[in-house]
Tab-separated table of C-alpha atoms in Angstrom:
chain	number	residue	atom	x	y	z
A	4	MET	CA	-51.386	-39.644	44.859
A	5	ALA	CA	-53.626	-37.810	45.184
A	6	GLY	CA	-57.566	-39.479	43.040
A	7	VAL	CA	-56.548	-42.890	43.628
A	8	PRO	CA	-59.409	-44.666	44.698
A	9	GLU	CA	-59.028	-47.106	47.804
A	10	ALA	CA	-59.756	-51.021	47.997
A	11	SER	CA	-62.430	-51.681	49.576
A	12	PRO	CA	-63.807	-54.715	51.853
A	13	GLY	CA	-63.387	-57.749	50.116
A	14	GLU	CA	-62.468	-55.846	46.560
A	15	PRO	CA	-58.739	-58.051	45.198
A	16	ARG	CA	-55.847	-56.219	45.739
A	17	LEU	CA	-54.421	-55.846	42.450
A	18	ARG	CA	-56.117	-54.245	38.864
A	19	ARG	CA	-56.928	-51.142	40.062
A	20	VAL	CA	-57.144	-48.207	37.360
A	21	PRO	CA	-56.216	-45.076	38.594
A	22	PRO	CA	-57.533	-41.784	36.486
A	23	ALA	CA	-56.965	-40.635	33.800
A	24	GLU	CA	-55.939	-37.845	34.948
A	25	VAL	CA	-53.958	-38.724	38.019
A	26	GLU	CA	-52.459	-41.034	35.107
A	27	ALA	CA	-51.115	-38.562	32.697
A	28	ALA	CA	-50.138	-36.568	35.744
A	29	ARG	CA	-48.074	-39.380	36.370
A	30	MET	CA	-46.846	-40.606	32.875
A	31	GLU	CA	-45.500	-36.905	33.338
A	32	ALA	CA	-43.589	-37.130	36.692
A	33	VAL	CA	-41.737	-40.588	34.725
A	34	ARG	CA	-41.035	-38.169	31.493
A	35	ARG	CA	-39.190	-35.291	33.965
A	36	TYR	CA	-37.082	-37.833	35.264
A	37	ASP	CA	-36.231	-39.322	31.915
A	38	ILE	CA	-34.403	-42.230	33.340
A	39	LEU	CA	-36.204	-44.988	30.978
A	40	ASP	CA	-34.257	-46.870	29.016
A	41	THR	CA	-31.609	-46.127	29.939
A	42	PRO	CA	-28.333	-48.548	30.588
A	43	PRO	CA	-27.936	-49.372	33.632
A	44	ASP	CA	-26.439	-48.035	36.051
A	45	GLY	CA	-24.509	-49.611	39.397
A	46	ALA	CA	-26.912	-47.608	42.244
A	47	PHE	CA	-29.867	-48.679	41.305
A	48	ASP	CA	-28.258	-52.833	40.639
A	49	ARG	CA	-26.177	-53.023	44.217
A	50	VAL	CA	-30.453	-51.377	45.459
A	51	ALA	CA	-31.619	-54.972	43.676
A	52	ALA	CA	-28.862	-57.627	45.218
A	53	MET	CA	-29.756	-55.997	47.901
A	54	ALA	CA	-33.025	-55.916	48.507
A	55	ALA	CA	-32.259	-59.788	47.505
A	56	ARG	CA	-29.552	-59.951	49.952
A	57	LEU	CA	-31.220	-58.446	53.319
A	58	PHE	CA	-34.719	-60.304	52.122
A	59	ASP	CA	-32.869	-63.644	50.807
A	60	VAL	CA	-34.907	-63.933	48.281
A	61	PRO	CA	-33.620	-65.426	44.354
A	62	VAL	CA	-34.925	-62.268	42.624
A	63	ALA	CA	-35.786	-58.684	43.021
A	64	SER	CA	-35.409	-55.930	40.924
A	65	VAL	CA	-36.682	-52.424	40.280
A	66	THR	CA	-38.430	-51.149	38.349
A	67	ILE	CA	-40.079	-48.168	36.690
A	68	VAL	CA	-43.738	-48.033	35.421
A	69	ASP	CA	-45.068	-46.647	31.626
A	70	ALA	CA	-48.277	-46.629	30.531
A	71	ASP	CA	-47.794	-49.861	29.014
A	72	ARG	CA	-45.856	-52.271	30.290
A	73	ILE	CA	-43.403	-52.429	33.612
A	74	TRP	CA	-39.273	-51.787	32.662
A	75	PHE	CA	-36.068	-52.441	34.555
A	76	LYS	CA	-33.809	-49.971	35.768
A	77	ALA	CA	-32.816	-53.296	37.439
A	78	ILE	CA	-33.286	-56.073	37.923
A	79	HIS	CA	-31.364	-59.183	40.072
A	80	GLY	CA	-31.087	-63.144	39.798
A	81	LEU	CA	-33.156	-63.343	37.310
A	82	GLU	CA	-31.441	-62.335	34.003
A	83	GLY	CA	-32.661	-61.368	30.271
A	84	VAL	CA	-35.629	-59.721	30.899
A	85	ALA	CA	-35.747	-56.044	30.612
A	86	GLU	CA	-39.613	-54.937	29.916
A	87	ILE	CA	-43.346	-56.936	31.369
A	88	GLY	CA	-46.608	-55.890	30.114
A	89	ARG	CA	-48.349	-53.803	32.367
A	90	ASP	CA	-51.365	-55.438	32.722
A	91	PRO	CA	-51.996	-57.219	34.631
A	92	GLY	CA	-49.378	-56.596	36.412
A	93	LEU	CA	-47.434	-57.044	40.228
A	94	CYS	CA	-46.132	-53.671	39.815
A	95	GLY	CA	-48.681	-52.012	37.550
A	96	SER	CA	-50.545	-52.956	41.230
A	97	ALA	CA	-47.846	-51.775	43.524
A	98	ILE	CA	-48.044	-48.613	42.570
A	99	LEU	CA	-51.452	-47.500	43.319
A	100	ARG	CA	-50.508	-47.766	46.738
A	101	ASP	CA	-49.242	-45.288	49.399
A	102	ASP	CA	-47.567	-48.454	51.431
A	103	ALA	CA	-46.354	-51.237	50.391
A	104	LEU	CA	-48.039	-54.450	48.895
A	105	VAL	CA	-47.358	-57.840	50.290
A	106	ILE	CA	-48.982	-60.919	49.136
A	107	PRO	CA	-47.115	-63.399	50.968
A	108	ASP	CA	-48.195	-66.125	48.978
A	109	THR	CA	-49.414	-65.723	45.180
A	110	LEU	CA	-51.570	-69.195	45.424
A	111	THR	CA	-53.739	-67.347	47.548
A	112	ASP	CA	-54.572	-63.774	46.317
A	113	PRO	CA	-57.806	-64.037	44.051
A	114	ILE	CA	-56.021	-62.099	41.246
A	115	ALA	CA	-52.509	-62.475	41.270
A	116	CYS	CA	-52.955	-66.299	41.176
A	117	THR	CA	-53.961	-65.660	37.654
A	118	ASN	CA	-51.157	-63.576	37.030
A	119	PRO	CA	-48.129	-64.743	34.226
A	120	LEU	CA	-45.238	-64.989	37.157
A	121	VAL	CA	-47.058	-66.495	38.501
A	122	THR	CA	-48.424	-69.425	36.767
A	123	GLY	CA	-44.993	-69.628	34.003
A	124	PRO	CA	-41.657	-70.874	34.511
A	125	LEU	CA	-40.589	-68.386	37.415
A	126	GLY	CA	-42.681	-70.112	39.234
A	127	VAL	CA	-43.620	-67.134	41.708
A	128	ARG	CA	-45.078	-67.977	45.118
A	129	PHE	CA	-44.242	-64.381	47.527
A	130	TYR	CA	-44.151	-60.802	45.704
A	131	ALA	CA	-43.364	-57.689	47.749
A	132	ALA	CA	-42.874	-53.862	46.881
A	133	ALA	CA	-42.342	-50.438	47.921
A	134	PRO	CA	-43.221	-47.893	46.093
A	135	ILE	CA	-41.206	-44.647	44.179
A	136	ILE	CA	-42.404	-42.140	45.627
A	137	THR	CA	-41.755	-38.580	44.349
A	138	ALA	CA	-41.987	-35.475	47.255
A	139	ASP	CA	-45.348	-34.336	45.776
A	140	GLY	CA	-46.701	-37.553	45.714
A	141	TYR	CA	-46.271	-39.892	42.379
A	142	ARG	CA	-45.423	-43.138	42.103
A	143	LEU	CA	-43.060	-44.080	39.322
A	144	GLY	CA	-42.591	-47.276	40.162
A	145	THR	CA	-41.196	-50.349	42.527
A	146	VAL	CA	-38.297	-51.751	44.837
A	147	ASN	CA	-39.550	-55.374	44.883
A	148	ILE	CA	-38.820	-59.091	45.297
A	149	LEU	CA	-39.575	-62.075	44.825
A	150	ASP	CA	-39.900	-66.054	45.936
A	151	THR	CA	-40.517	-69.219	44.691
A	152	LYS	CA	-41.532	-69.880	47.664
A	153	PRO	CA	-44.913	-68.415	50.219
A	154	ARG	CA	-43.857	-66.213	53.497
A	155	LEU	CA	-43.946	-63.532	55.854
A	156	ILE	CA	-42.497	-60.652	56.437
A	157	THR	CA	-42.083	-57.549	59.548
A	158	GLU	CA	-43.617	-54.475	59.567
A	159	ALA	CA	-39.785	-53.434	59.975
A	160	ASP	CA	-39.185	-55.831	56.962
A	161	THR	CA	-41.602	-53.705	54.839
A	162	GLU	CA	-39.774	-50.954	56.204
A	163	THR	CA	-36.965	-51.751	54.567
A	164	LEU	CA	-38.860	-52.398	51.356
A	165	ALA	CA	-40.039	-48.703	51.877
A	166	ASP	CA	-36.327	-47.430	52.624
A	167	LEU	CA	-35.376	-49.236	49.656
A	168	ALA	CA	-37.963	-47.014	47.848
A	169	ALA	CA	-36.800	-44.584	48.524
A	170	VAL	CA	-32.970	-44.902	47.597
A	171	VAL	CA	-33.902	-44.862	44.425
A	172	LEU	CA	-36.079	-42.043	45.316
A	173	ASP	CA	-32.182	-40.300	46.031
A	174	ALA	CA	-30.748	-41.432	43.448
A	175	MET	CA	-33.010	-40.955	40.972
A	176	GLU	CA	-33.181	-36.853	41.914
A	177	LEU	CA	-29.042	-36.953	41.896
A	178	ARG	CA	-29.309	-38.277	38.468
A	179	LEU	CA	-32.519	-36.220	37.556
A	180	SER	CA	-30.429	-32.759	39.563
A	181	GLY	CA	-27.192	-34.130	37.164
A	182	LEU	CA	-29.456	-34.359	34.317
A	183	ARG	CA	-30.843	-30.716	35.412
A	184	LEU	CA	-27.180	-29.121	34.947
A	185	LEU	CA	-26.424	-30.478	32.742
A	186	ARG	CA	-29.184	-29.625	30.611
A	187	GLU	CA	-28.549	-25.262	31.600
A	188	GLU	CA	-24.264	-25.453	31.018
A	189	GLN	CA	-26.046	-26.687	27.090
A	190	GLU	CA	-28.447	-23.920	26.893
A	191	ARG	CA	-26.134	-21.668	27.997
A	192	ARG	CA	-23.073	-23.007	26.105
A	193	LYS	CA	-26.012	-23.008	22.746
A	194	ALA	CA	-26.953	-19.227	24.163
A	195	GLU	CA	-23.224	-17.918	23.992
A	196	GLU	CA	-22.461	-19.779	20.782
A	197	GLU	CA	-26.052	-18.025	19.342
A	198	ALA	CA	-24.740	-14.765	20.697
A	199	ARG	CA	-20.845	-15.655	18.469
A	200	THR	CA	-22.489	-16.150	16.273
A	201	GLN	CA	-25.923	-13.327	15.782
A	202	ALA	CA	-22.388	-11.435	16.912
A	203	GLU	CA	-19.903	-12.324	14.386
A	204	ARG	CA	-22.980	-11.615	11.824
A	205	ASP	CA	-23.751	-7.691	13.058
A	206	THR	CA	-20.155	-7.553	12.533
A	207	GLU	CA	-19.836	-8.871	9.128
A	208	ALA	CA	-22.909	-6.572	8.453
A	209	ILE	CA	-21.450	-3.762	9.887
A	210	THR	CA	-17.949	-4.377	7.961
A	211	ALA	CA	-19.644	-5.011	4.683
A	212	PHE	CA	-21.827	-1.282	5.166
A	213	ALA	CA	-19.081	0.292	6.267
A	214	THR	CA	-16.553	-1.115	4.058
A	215	THR	CA	-19.202	-0.246	0.963
A	216	LEU	CA	-20.395	3.680	1.688
A	217	GLN	CA	-16.174	4.154	2.412
A	218	ARG	CA	-16.192	3.040	-1.821
A	219	THR	CA	-18.906	5.328	-2.363
A	220	LEU	CA	-17.086	7.894	-1.574
A	221	LEU	CA	-13.366	7.114	-2.845
A	222	PRO	CA	-12.403	6.840	-6.640
A	223	PRO	CA	-12.747	3.283	-7.989
A	224	VAL	CA	-9.654	3.897	-8.941
A	225	LEU	CA	-7.359	7.155	-10.046
A	226	PRO	CA	-7.158	8.504	-13.991
A	227	PRO	CA	-3.897	9.053	-16.085
A	228	VAL	CA	-2.741	11.304	-16.247
A	229	PRO	CA	-0.065	12.480	-19.344
A	230	GLY	CA	3.347	12.370	-17.965
A	231	LEU	CA	2.247	11.978	-14.958
A	232	GLU	CA	2.419	9.107	-12.146
A	233	LEU	CA	-0.022	8.746	-9.321
A	234	ALA	CA	-0.227	6.545	-6.585
A	235	CYS	CA	-3.215	6.360	-2.959
A	236	HIS	CA	-2.846	4.222	-0.730
A	237	TYR	CA	-6.474	4.483	2.183
A	238	GLN	CA	-6.763	2.495	5.327
A	239	THR	CA	-9.419	2.923	7.721
A	240	ALA	CA	-8.542	2.492	11.198
A	241	SER	CA	-11.125	0.529	11.646
A	242	PRO	CA	-12.282	-2.528	9.670
A	243	ARG	CA	-15.877	-1.641	10.682
A	244	ASP	CA	-15.750	2.336	9.926
A	245	VAL	CA	-16.495	4.793	7.947
A	246	GLY	CA	-13.346	6.963	7.737
A	247	GLY	CA	-12.840	10.599	6.558
A	248	ASP	CA	-9.882	10.878	4.890
A	249	PHE	CA	-10.968	10.958	1.429
A	250	TYR	CA	-9.257	12.286	-1.189
A	251	ASP	CA	-9.580	12.379	-5.568
A	252	VAL	CA	-8.188	13.342	-8.690
A	253	PHE	CA	-9.851	14.673	-12.185
A	254	SER	CA	-9.348	15.944	-15.054
A	255	LEU	CA	-10.269	19.551	-15.305
A	256	GLY	CA	-10.311	19.799	-19.753
A	257	GLY	CA	-7.657	21.687	-21.254
A	258	GLN	CA	-5.359	18.848	-20.130
A	259	ARG	CA	-5.933	20.992	-16.349
A	260	TRP	CA	-5.829	18.461	-13.471
A	261	ALA	CA	-6.897	18.364	-9.949
A	262	PHE	CA	-6.307	16.450	-6.751
A	263	PHE	CA	-7.713	16.596	-3.091
A	264	LEU	CA	-6.815	15.064	0.376
A	265	GLY	CA	-8.335	16.025	3.806
A	266	ASP	CA	-9.243	14.169	6.226
A	267	VAL	CA	-13.434	15.475	7.588
A	268	CYS	CA	-12.847	15.227	11.522
A	269	GLY	CA	-13.830	12.601	13.325
A	270	ARG	CA	-15.911	9.234	12.106
A	271	GLY	CA	-18.541	6.851	10.905
A	272	ALA	CA	-22.158	7.999	8.827
A	273	GLU	CA	-22.346	10.969	10.269
A	274	ALA	CA	-18.470	12.114	8.750
A	275	ALA	CA	-19.399	9.837	5.117
A	276	THR	CA	-21.853	13.057	4.478
A	277	VAL	CA	-19.554	15.467	5.269
A	278	THR	CA	-16.991	13.632	3.244
A	279	SER	CA	-19.464	13.023	0.782
A	280	LEU	CA	-20.655	16.922	0.685
A	281	THR	CA	-17.040	17.600	0.948
A	282	ARG	CA	-15.819	15.178	-2.843
A	283	TYR	CA	-18.236	16.928	-4.448
A	284	THR	CA	-18.165	20.377	-3.626
A	285	LEU	CA	-14.586	19.210	-4.675
A	286	ARG	CA	-15.000	19.053	-8.109
A	287	ALA	CA	-17.982	21.657	-8.751
A	288	ALA	CA	-16.393	24.623	-7.507
A	289	ALA	CA	-13.098	23.533	-9.357
A	290	GLN	CA	-15.012	23.323	-12.074
A	291	HIS	CA	-15.806	27.345	-11.406
A	292	HIS	CA	-12.688	28.733	-10.038
A	293	ASP	CA	-8.548	28.837	-11.421
A	294	ASP	CA	-8.036	29.937	-8.138
A	295	PRO	CA	-7.183	26.883	-5.233
A	296	THR	CA	-8.104	28.607	-2.760
A	297	GLU	CA	-11.211	30.468	-3.824
A	298	VAL	CA	-12.042	26.330	-4.062
A	299	LEU	CA	-11.680	25.897	-0.615
A	300	ASP	CA	-13.583	29.130	-0.058
A	301	ALA	CA	-16.728	27.601	-1.292
A	302	LEU	CA	-16.330	24.458	0.563
A	303	ASN	CA	-15.733	26.983	3.072
A	304	SER	CA	-19.068	28.519	2.293
A	305	ALA	CA	-20.856	24.755	1.373
A	306	LEU	CA	-20.197	23.344	4.459
A	307	LEU	CA	-21.273	25.749	6.928
A	308	LEU	CA	-24.887	27.339	5.144
A	309	ASP	CA	-25.451	22.760	5.372
A	310	PRO	CA	-26.984	22.515	8.904
A	311	SER	CA	-27.325	18.739	8.875
A	312	MET	CA	-23.011	18.964	8.855
A	313	GLY	CA	-23.474	20.508	12.562
A	314	SER	CA	-20.225	21.167	14.095
A	315	ARG	CA	-18.433	18.735	11.508
A	316	PHE	CA	-14.823	20.810	9.633
A	317	CYS	CA	-12.321	18.963	7.565
A	318	THR	CA	-8.272	19.426	6.452
A	319	CYS	CA	-8.365	19.515	3.049
A	320	VAL	CA	-5.350	20.311	0.650
A	321	PHE	CA	-6.463	21.024	-2.899
A	322	GLY	CA	-4.027	21.973	-6.685
A	323	THR	CA	-3.927	21.599	-9.560
A	324	LEU	CA	-1.570	20.944	-12.413
A	325	GLN	CA	-0.355	21.590	-15.590
A	326	PRO	CA	1.776	20.899	-18.107
A	327	ALA	CA	4.304	23.027	-17.255
A	328	PRO	CA	7.426	24.681	-20.552
A	329	GLY	CA	9.717	22.303	-21.161
A	330	GLY	CA	8.298	19.524	-18.659
A	331	GLY	CA	6.957	18.784	-15.541
A	332	PHE	CA	3.929	20.446	-14.319
A	333	SER	CA	2.853	23.855	-12.909
A	334	VAL	CA	1.996	22.723	-9.107
A	335	SER	CA	-0.656	25.117	-6.939
A	336	VAL	CA	-1.651	24.349	-3.826
A	337	ALA	CA	-4.161	25.215	-1.484
A	338	THR	CA	-4.371	23.827	1.244
A	339	GLY	CA	-6.871	24.450	4.884
A	340	GLY	CA	-5.283	23.346	8.361
A	341	HIS	CA	-3.504	20.207	6.494
A	342	PRO	CA	-0.351	19.427	7.613
A	343	PRO	CA	2.415	20.026	4.708
A	344	ALA	CA	2.625	17.819	0.954
A	345	PHE	CA	6.392	17.147	0.817
A	346	HIS	CA	8.247	18.097	-2.672
A	347	ILE	CA	11.098	15.235	-2.788
A	348	GLN	CA	13.777	15.554	-4.821
A	349	HIS	CA	17.570	14.321	-6.220
A	350	GLY	CA	19.812	16.672	-4.711
A	351	ASP	CA	22.648	17.158	-5.746
A	352	ASP	CA	24.817	15.279	-4.059
A	353	GLY	CA	22.136	12.674	-4.541
A	354	ALA	CA	20.792	12.772	-1.497
A	355	MET	CA	17.139	13.035	-1.461
A	356	VAL	CA	16.061	16.856	-0.625
A	357	VAL	CA	12.414	16.989	0.900
A	358	ASN	CA	10.734	20.924	1.555
A	359	GLY	CA	7.264	20.756	2.862
A	360	VAL	CA	4.570	23.255	1.323
A	361	ARG	CA	3.112	24.942	3.514
A	362	PRO	CA	0.910	27.953	2.290
A	363	LYS	CA	0.551	30.466	5.353
A	364	GLY	CA	-2.638	31.693	6.686
A	365	GLY	CA	-4.717	28.552	5.400
A	366	MET	CA	-7.979	27.280	8.223
A	367	LEU	CA	-9.870	24.643	8.654
A	368	VAL	CA	-12.750	24.109	6.367
A	369	GLY	CA	-16.563	25.054	7.460
A	370	ALA	CA	-15.787	25.791	11.190
A	371	LEU	CA	-14.838	30.282	10.806
A	372	GLU	CA	-17.150	32.257	8.411
A	373	GLY	CA	-14.258	34.054	6.279
A	374	ALA	CA	-12.180	31.989	6.792
A	375	ARG	CA	-9.103	32.738	4.732
A	376	PHE	CA	-7.030	29.971	2.446
A	377	ALA	CA	-3.183	30.398	0.722
A	378	SER	CA	-2.485	29.114	-1.390
A	379	HIS	CA	1.573	28.310	-3.190
A	380	THR	CA	2.757	27.588	-6.834
A	381	PHE	CA	6.241	26.057	-7.890
A	382	HIS	CA	7.650	23.526	-10.758
A	383	LEU	CA	7.407	19.603	-10.276
A	384	ALA	CA	9.782	18.759	-12.677
A	385	PRO	CA	11.059	15.650	-13.396
A	386	GLY	CA	12.580	13.918	-10.877
A	387	GLN	CA	10.516	15.404	-8.363
A	388	GLY	CA	7.595	14.106	-6.891
A	389	LEU	CA	5.411	14.852	-4.448
A	390	LEU	CA	3.434	12.840	-1.666
A	391	LEU	CA	0.184	14.301	-0.096
A	392	TYR	CA	-1.238	12.268	3.350
A	393	THR	CA	-4.131	12.780	6.393
A	394	ASP	CA	-2.774	12.803	10.351
A	395	GLY	CA	-3.344	8.920	10.227
A	396	LEU	CA	0.078	8.640	9.505
A	397	THR	CA	1.896	11.591	11.360
A	398	GLU	CA	0.312	10.572	14.986
A	399	GLY	CA	1.744	6.599	14.724
A	400	ARG	CA	3.894	5.800	17.885
A	401	LEU	CA	7.430	5.391	16.780
A	402	PRO	CA	8.701	1.739	19.180
A	403	ASP	CA	9.174	4.247	22.235
A	404	GLY	CA	5.839	6.099	21.758
A	405	THR	CA	6.806	9.193	21.175
A	406	MET	CA	4.695	10.021	17.269
A	407	LEU	CA	5.970	9.844	14.290
A	408	GLY	CA	4.717	13.884	13.311
A	409	GLU	CA	6.201	15.906	10.397
A	410	GLU	CA	9.973	15.647	11.506
A	411	GLY	CA	9.185	11.787	11.464
A	412	VAL	CA	7.458	11.314	7.856
A	413	ALA	CA	10.385	14.060	6.332
A	414	ALA	CA	13.351	12.241	7.289
A	415	PHE	CA	11.948	8.931	6.627
A	416	LEU	CA	11.241	10.453	3.106
A	417	THR	CA	14.568	11.774	2.758
A	418	THR	CA	15.934	7.680	2.598
A	419	ARG	CA	14.162	7.049	0.834
A	420	THR	CA	16.062	6.527	-3.573
A	421	THR	CA	13.554	7.574	-5.582
A	422	PRO	CA	10.826	10.232	-6.102
A	423	ASP	CA	8.611	8.092	-8.352
A	424	ALA	CA	4.409	7.304	-7.127
A	425	GLY	CA	4.348	4.270	-6.812
A	426	ARG	CA	7.054	3.363	-4.442
A	427	LEU	CA	6.596	6.483	-2.527
A	428	ILE	CA	3.801	5.404	-1.250
A	429	GLU	CA	5.002	1.011	-0.813
A	430	ASP	CA	7.460	2.190	1.751
A	431	THR	CA	4.978	4.637	3.218
A	432	ILE	CA	3.116	1.699	3.667
A	433	ALA	CA	5.887	-1.192	4.775
A	434	LEU	CA	6.071	2.310	7.065
A	435	ILE	CA	3.040	2.301	8.755
A	436	ALA	CA	3.283	-1.399	9.058
A	437	ASP	CA	6.222	-1.528	10.739
A	438	LEU	CA	4.517	0.618	13.371
A	439	PRO	CA	3.840	-1.102	16.510
A	440	THR	CA	0.254	-0.002	17.029
A	441	GLY	CA	-0.653	0.693	13.883
A	442	PRO	CA	-1.713	4.229	11.869
A	443	GLY	CA	-2.642	6.685	14.749
A	444	ASP	CA	-6.310	7.029	12.890
A	445	ASP	CA	-7.625	6.497	8.807
A	446	VAL	CA	-4.855	7.610	6.137
A	447	ALA	CA	-4.925	8.588	3.237
A	448	LEU	CA	-1.517	9.021	0.993
A	449	LEU	CA	-2.138	10.748	-2.767
A	450	ALA	CA	2.064	10.203	-4.569
A	451	LEU	CA	2.322	12.174	-7.774
A	452	SER	CA	5.554	12.091	-9.783
A	453	VAL	CA	7.112	13.023	-13.019
A	454	PRO	CA	9.696	10.216	-14.907
A	455	LEU	CA	12.332	11.994	-15.697
A	456	ALA	CA	12.097	9.703	-19.536
A	457	PRO	CA	9.985	12.749	-21.449
A	458	PRO	CA	5.798	10.885	-21.316
A	459	THR	CA	4.137	8.480	-23.383
A	460	GLU	CA	1.651	6.765	-22.159
A	461	GLN	CA	3.939	3.752	-20.808
A	462	THR	CA	4.800	6.905	-18.392
A	463	ALA	CA	1.529	7.681	-17.795
A	464	THR	CA	1.169	4.944	-14.922
A	465	VAL	CA	-2.165	5.165	-11.941
A	466	SER	CA	-1.323	2.019	-9.404
A	467	THR	CA	-3.997	2.471	-6.651
A	468	ALA	CA	-1.585	0.706	-4.048
A	469	ARG	CA	-4.599	-0.682	-0.913
A	470	THR	CA	-7.438	1.114	-0.948
A	471	LEU	CA	-10.996	1.680	1.369
A	472	ALA	CA	-11.376	-0.255	4.652
A	473	THR	CA	-9.570	-3.312	3.767
A	474	PRO	CA	-7.034	-2.470	6.843
A	475	VAL	CA	-3.188	-3.974	6.886
A	476	ALA	CA	-1.933	-6.093	9.425
A	477	GLY	CA	-1.287	-3.026	12.236
A	478	ALA	CA	-4.853	-1.502	11.417
A	479	ALA	CA	-5.921	-4.561	12.146
A	480	ARG	CA	-4.512	-5.081	15.820
A	481	ALA	CA	-4.495	-1.338	16.964
A	482	ASP	CA	-8.082	-2.300	16.314
A	483	GLN	CA	-8.256	-5.897	18.488
A	484	GLU	CA	-6.895	-3.103	21.145
A	485	ARG	CA	-9.848	0.275	21.149
């Protein structure tokens, strides 16, 4: 060990004290092995027993020299001793040497003769120890043999004792290697757990952000419209994305009402900005134009004039409602690139009849200057309903892999028993839940129906079945597969 002064001729063989910095480095090495105060270990016990047997001594031990004590990792022939003081100590002196310390007769050694192990009940007369030296030169402790009779050992015996010390070091290195692997595994698991926890927090934050943002893009509730039942459903394909679908119902004053439903291309924050502009433009334009096509014209111009929209466009169906003489509502609908709404009513034979409301000529909104839109006016009579939907519904896949399509939705509606808005929405939600992979995209549904009974306050009902970015089972499954 560098820095340890060599004994001068005539200098006592014990009690040499290493420089403080050398001792500090040695203790750092001891702590590196993390062996102090560890439970008994069979490997070290066997070395102590082997030393006693090889040298035919009553006591043998494996010790680690701490800052102020000699700690017994293993001891043979002396039960109940876990540690002793370091100063004055035989082991404490032995670790100051590169070679083995051999004291044939302790009573003739000027320092050892006063050691408590010599003067005490144990009456040690012979002591020999080989230091346990690390590859980088630090002496951790000693392998010791003690006898109550003076004795001599050969050079070969001394080498054997040194070999036992080397065996102890091998066991400590093996143990240290195991500790390192264990610590590395613990650190890896801790890092993975922290990363997983952070990812979960990020996901929760993103989901909360998307949900909160989505709330700002949809009406919190549908308004009560006298004589009309309304129901809606909104479902995003992923809870971590802001959907690009939108819908709304609002008053135009004078018993007139407006409604719209549409789909902005894409999803996420950029789609949200288009959705916001679209919704508020439609609301504002509806106050200034009676013709639904003129409302879509205004939206088309607004999207094209806003440079922040980029290449974003949307599909949209916009309609107005006005009480009709004799009951029901006169409905005027204009579309821009949107799938047809379905007008649902009982046929003469009692079966449900479904007709698509598809004004011819409706182009995408916000894609081209001078886009042309078409409108259609019809009577929504008592006992009839109207379903509007976005293409997330028609793009849903059936068990055979084919898209549900507009024909599939129409066929599904013909099997309904009632055109009531609430039942239409609930039945359509059930249809989506039964699709193997859920909806193909975000889904917005809006249903209107006129009860058969005369309008009363009780018939002006509103049902917000499911809204916002809360996925149902099918959507969650599809999100995982993505």
